Short mmCIF file of C-alpha atoms in Angstrom, two decimals:
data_model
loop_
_atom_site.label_atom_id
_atom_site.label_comp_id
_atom_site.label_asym_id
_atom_site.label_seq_id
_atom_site.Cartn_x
_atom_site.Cartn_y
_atom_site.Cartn_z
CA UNK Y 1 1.47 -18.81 5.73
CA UNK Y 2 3.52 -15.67 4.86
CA UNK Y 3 4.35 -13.44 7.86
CA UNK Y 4 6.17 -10.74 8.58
CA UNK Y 5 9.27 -11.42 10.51
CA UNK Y 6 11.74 -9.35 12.86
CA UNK Y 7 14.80 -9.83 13.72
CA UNK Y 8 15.67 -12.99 16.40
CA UNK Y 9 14.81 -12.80 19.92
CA UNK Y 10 13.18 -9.20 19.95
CA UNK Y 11 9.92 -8.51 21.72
CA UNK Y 12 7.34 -7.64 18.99
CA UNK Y 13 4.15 -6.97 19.16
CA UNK Y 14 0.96 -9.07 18.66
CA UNK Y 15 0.16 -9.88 14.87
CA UNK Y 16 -2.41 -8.37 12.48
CA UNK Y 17 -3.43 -9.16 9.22
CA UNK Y 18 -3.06 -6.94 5.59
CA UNK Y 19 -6.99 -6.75 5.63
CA UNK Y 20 -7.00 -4.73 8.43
CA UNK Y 21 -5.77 -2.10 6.39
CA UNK Y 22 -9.02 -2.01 4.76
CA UNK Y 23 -8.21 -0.19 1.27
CA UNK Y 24 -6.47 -2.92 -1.44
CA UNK Y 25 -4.02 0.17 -2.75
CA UNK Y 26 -2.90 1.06 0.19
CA UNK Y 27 -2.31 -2.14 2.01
CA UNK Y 28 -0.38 -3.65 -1.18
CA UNK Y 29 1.97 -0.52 -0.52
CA UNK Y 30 2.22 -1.33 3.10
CA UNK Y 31 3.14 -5.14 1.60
CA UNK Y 32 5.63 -3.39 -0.42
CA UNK Y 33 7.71 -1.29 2.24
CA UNK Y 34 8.14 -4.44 4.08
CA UNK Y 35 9.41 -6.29 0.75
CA UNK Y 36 11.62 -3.76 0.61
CA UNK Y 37 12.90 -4.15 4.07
CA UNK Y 38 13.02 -7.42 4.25
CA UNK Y 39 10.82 -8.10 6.25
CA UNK Y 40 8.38 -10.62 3.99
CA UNK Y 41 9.56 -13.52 2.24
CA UNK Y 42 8.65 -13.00 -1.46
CA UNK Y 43 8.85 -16.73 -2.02
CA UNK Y 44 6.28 -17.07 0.59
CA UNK Y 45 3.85 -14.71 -0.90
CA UNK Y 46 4.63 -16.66 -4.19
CA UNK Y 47 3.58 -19.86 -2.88
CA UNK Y 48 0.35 -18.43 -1.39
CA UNK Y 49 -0.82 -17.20 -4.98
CA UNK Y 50 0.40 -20.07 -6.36
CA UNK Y 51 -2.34 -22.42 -8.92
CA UNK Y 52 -4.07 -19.09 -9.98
CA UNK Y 53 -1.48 -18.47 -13.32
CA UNK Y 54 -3.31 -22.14 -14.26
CA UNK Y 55 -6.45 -20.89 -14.06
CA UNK Y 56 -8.05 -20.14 -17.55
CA UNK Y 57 -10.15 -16.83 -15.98
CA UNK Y 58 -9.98 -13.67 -17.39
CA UNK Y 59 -6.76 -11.34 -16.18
CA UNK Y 60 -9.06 -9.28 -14.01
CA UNK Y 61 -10.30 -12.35 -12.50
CA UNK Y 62 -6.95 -13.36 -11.51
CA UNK Y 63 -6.00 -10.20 -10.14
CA UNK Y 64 -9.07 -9.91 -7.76
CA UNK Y 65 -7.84 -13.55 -6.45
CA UNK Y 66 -4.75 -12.53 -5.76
CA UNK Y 67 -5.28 -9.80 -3.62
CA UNK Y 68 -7.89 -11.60 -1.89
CA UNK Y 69 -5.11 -14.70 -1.00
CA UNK Y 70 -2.83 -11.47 0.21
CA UNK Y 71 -5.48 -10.40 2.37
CA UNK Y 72 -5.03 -12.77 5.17
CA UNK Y 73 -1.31 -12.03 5.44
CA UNK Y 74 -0.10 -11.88 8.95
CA UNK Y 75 2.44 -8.64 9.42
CA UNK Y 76 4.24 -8.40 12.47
CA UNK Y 77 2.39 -4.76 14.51
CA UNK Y 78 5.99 -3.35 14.95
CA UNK Y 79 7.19 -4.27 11.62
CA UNK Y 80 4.65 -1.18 10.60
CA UNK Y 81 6.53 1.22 12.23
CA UNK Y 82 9.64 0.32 10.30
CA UNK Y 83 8.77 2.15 7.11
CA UNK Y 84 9.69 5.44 6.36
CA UNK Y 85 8.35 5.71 2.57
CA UNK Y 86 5.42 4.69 0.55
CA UNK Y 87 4.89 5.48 -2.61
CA UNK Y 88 2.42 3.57 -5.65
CA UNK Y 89 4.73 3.57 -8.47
CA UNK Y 90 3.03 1.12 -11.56
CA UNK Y 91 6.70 -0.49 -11.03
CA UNK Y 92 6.51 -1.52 -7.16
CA UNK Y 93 7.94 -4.94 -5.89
CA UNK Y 94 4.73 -6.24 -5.07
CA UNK Y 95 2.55 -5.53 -8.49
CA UNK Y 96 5.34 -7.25 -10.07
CA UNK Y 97 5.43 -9.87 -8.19
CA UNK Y 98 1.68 -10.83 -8.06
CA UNK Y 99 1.97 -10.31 -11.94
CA UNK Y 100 4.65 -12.67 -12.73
CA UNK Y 101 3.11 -15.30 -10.62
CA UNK Y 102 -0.30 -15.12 -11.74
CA UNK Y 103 0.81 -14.73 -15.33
CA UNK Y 104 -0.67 -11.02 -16.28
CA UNK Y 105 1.03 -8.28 -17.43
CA UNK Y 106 -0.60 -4.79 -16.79
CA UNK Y 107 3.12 -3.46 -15.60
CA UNK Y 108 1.56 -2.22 -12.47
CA UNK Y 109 -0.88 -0.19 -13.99
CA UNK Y 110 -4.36 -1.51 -13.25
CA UNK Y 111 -6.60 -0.34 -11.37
CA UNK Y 112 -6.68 -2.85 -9.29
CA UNK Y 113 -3.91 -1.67 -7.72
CA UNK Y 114 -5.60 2.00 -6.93
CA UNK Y 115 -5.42 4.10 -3.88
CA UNK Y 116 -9.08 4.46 -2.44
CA UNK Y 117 -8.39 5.73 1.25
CA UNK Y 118 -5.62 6.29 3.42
CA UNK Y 119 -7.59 4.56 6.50
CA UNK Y 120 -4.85 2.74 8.32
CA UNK Y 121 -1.88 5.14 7.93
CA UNK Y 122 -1.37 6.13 11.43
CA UNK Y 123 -0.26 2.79 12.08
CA UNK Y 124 3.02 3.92 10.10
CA UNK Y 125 3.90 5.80 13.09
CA UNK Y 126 8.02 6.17 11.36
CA UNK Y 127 6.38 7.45 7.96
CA UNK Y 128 8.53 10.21 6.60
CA UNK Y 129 8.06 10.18 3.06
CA UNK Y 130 4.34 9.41 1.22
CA UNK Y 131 4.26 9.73 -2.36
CA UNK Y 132 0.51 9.74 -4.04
CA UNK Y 133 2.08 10.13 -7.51
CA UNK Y 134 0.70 7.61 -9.52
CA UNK Y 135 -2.64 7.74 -8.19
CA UNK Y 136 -3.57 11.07 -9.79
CA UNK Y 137 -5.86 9.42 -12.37
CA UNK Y 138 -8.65 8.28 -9.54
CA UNK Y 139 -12.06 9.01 -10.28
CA UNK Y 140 -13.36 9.68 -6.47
CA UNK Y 141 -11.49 12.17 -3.81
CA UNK Y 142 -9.04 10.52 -1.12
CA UNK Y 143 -9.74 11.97 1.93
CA UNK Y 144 -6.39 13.07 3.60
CA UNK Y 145 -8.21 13.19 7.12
CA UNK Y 146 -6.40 10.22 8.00
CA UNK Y 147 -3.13 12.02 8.28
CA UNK Y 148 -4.39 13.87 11.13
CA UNK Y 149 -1.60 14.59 13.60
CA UNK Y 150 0.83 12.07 11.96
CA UNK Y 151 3.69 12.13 14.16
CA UNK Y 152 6.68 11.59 11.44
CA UNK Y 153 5.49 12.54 7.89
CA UNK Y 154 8.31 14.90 6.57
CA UNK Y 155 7.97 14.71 2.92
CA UNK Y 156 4.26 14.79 0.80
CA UNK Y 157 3.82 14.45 -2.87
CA UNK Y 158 -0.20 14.72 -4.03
CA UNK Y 159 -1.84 13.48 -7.22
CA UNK Y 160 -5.33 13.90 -7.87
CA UNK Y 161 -8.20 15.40 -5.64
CA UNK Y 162 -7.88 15.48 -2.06
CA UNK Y 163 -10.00 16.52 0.46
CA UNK Y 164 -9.49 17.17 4.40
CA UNK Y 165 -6.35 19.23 3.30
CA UNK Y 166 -6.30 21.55 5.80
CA UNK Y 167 -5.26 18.11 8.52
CA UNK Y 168 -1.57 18.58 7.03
CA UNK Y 169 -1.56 21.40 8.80
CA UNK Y 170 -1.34 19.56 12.28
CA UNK Y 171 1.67 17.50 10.90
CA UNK Y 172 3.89 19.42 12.83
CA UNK Y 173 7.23 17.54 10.92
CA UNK Y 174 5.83 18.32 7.57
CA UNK Y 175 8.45 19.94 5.67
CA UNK Y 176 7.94 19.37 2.06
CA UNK Y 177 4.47 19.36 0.43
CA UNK Y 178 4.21 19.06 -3.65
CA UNK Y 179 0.86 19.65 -4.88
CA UNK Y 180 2.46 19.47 -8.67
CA UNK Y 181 -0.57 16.50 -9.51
CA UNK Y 182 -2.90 17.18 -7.04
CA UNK Y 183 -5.78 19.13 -6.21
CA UNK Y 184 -7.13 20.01 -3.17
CA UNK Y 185 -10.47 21.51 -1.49
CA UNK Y 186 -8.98 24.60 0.29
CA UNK Y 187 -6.24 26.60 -1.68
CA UNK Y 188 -5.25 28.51 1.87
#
């Protein structure tokens, strides 16, 4: 089983598991901060999509098994409030490394992979930097409503439509917002 570790002998707090982040876009970023930060063993998440690159199914096939083995991931509840960025860049650890052990190459650019809702976020309670680029080519709104009150976010890049914008204005640390990609429901 692939967990989420921290570091020997601290307290942590009880388990949870990816699919309780209930959108597949956003929890494979979630899975991605915590590559980054060591705190998942890719090897691990290798062995638990391992036998599907065998399979003679279709690419898409494949993918959708994938991300259905790294649903029942266990992730440590404090290891959340590690990560400071997410972002959905076509090159993150994690596409890659479902890709190269499933044996598809979409280079991170399915959309599989898509952003559908942000439902789960204020569990990244030391979030400073989200970056929606990449995400801008979505055919329904994301709701930003989930961002309601986040107590860290510093730094906001949009892509695509969003709705619920006026909620970034009770992000009291918000500092930087770039609309450059995005489009949003209330111009004021």
């Amino acid at each position: 089983m692939a967990t989420c570790t921290g570091p020997p002998g601290e307290a942590t707090l009880p388990a949870m598991y990816a699919h309780e982040i209930t959108d597949t876009g956003l929890r494979l970023a979630i899975l991605n901060a915590l590559l980054e930060l060591g705190r998942f063993d890719d090897e691990a998440l290798r062995k638990r999509l391992a036998g599907i690159a065998t399979e003679e199914d279709e690419e898409d096939a494949r993918i959708e098994r994938a991300l259905e083995r790294l649903r029942d991931v266990e992730i440590e509840a404090d290891a959340l409030a590690e990560i400071q960025r997410i972002g959905f860049d076509g090159g993150n650890d994690i596409y890659m490394l479902i890709e190269e052990t499933i044996d598809v190459d979409t280079g991170g650019e399915t959309d599989h992979y898509q952003l559908g809702s942000l439902a789960g976020i204020e569990r990244l309670t030391g979030l400073h930097t989200l970056s929606l680029d990449g995400h801008g080519y979505r055919d329904a709104d994301l709701d930003l409503g989930p961002l309601r009150g986040h107590p860290t976010l510093v730094t906001f890049s949009l892509s695509g439509r969003c709705t619920s914008v006026g909620v970034l204005e009770t992000i009291g640390t918000l500092g930087k917002l770039d609309v450059g990609y995005g489009r949003v429901d209330d111009e004021a």
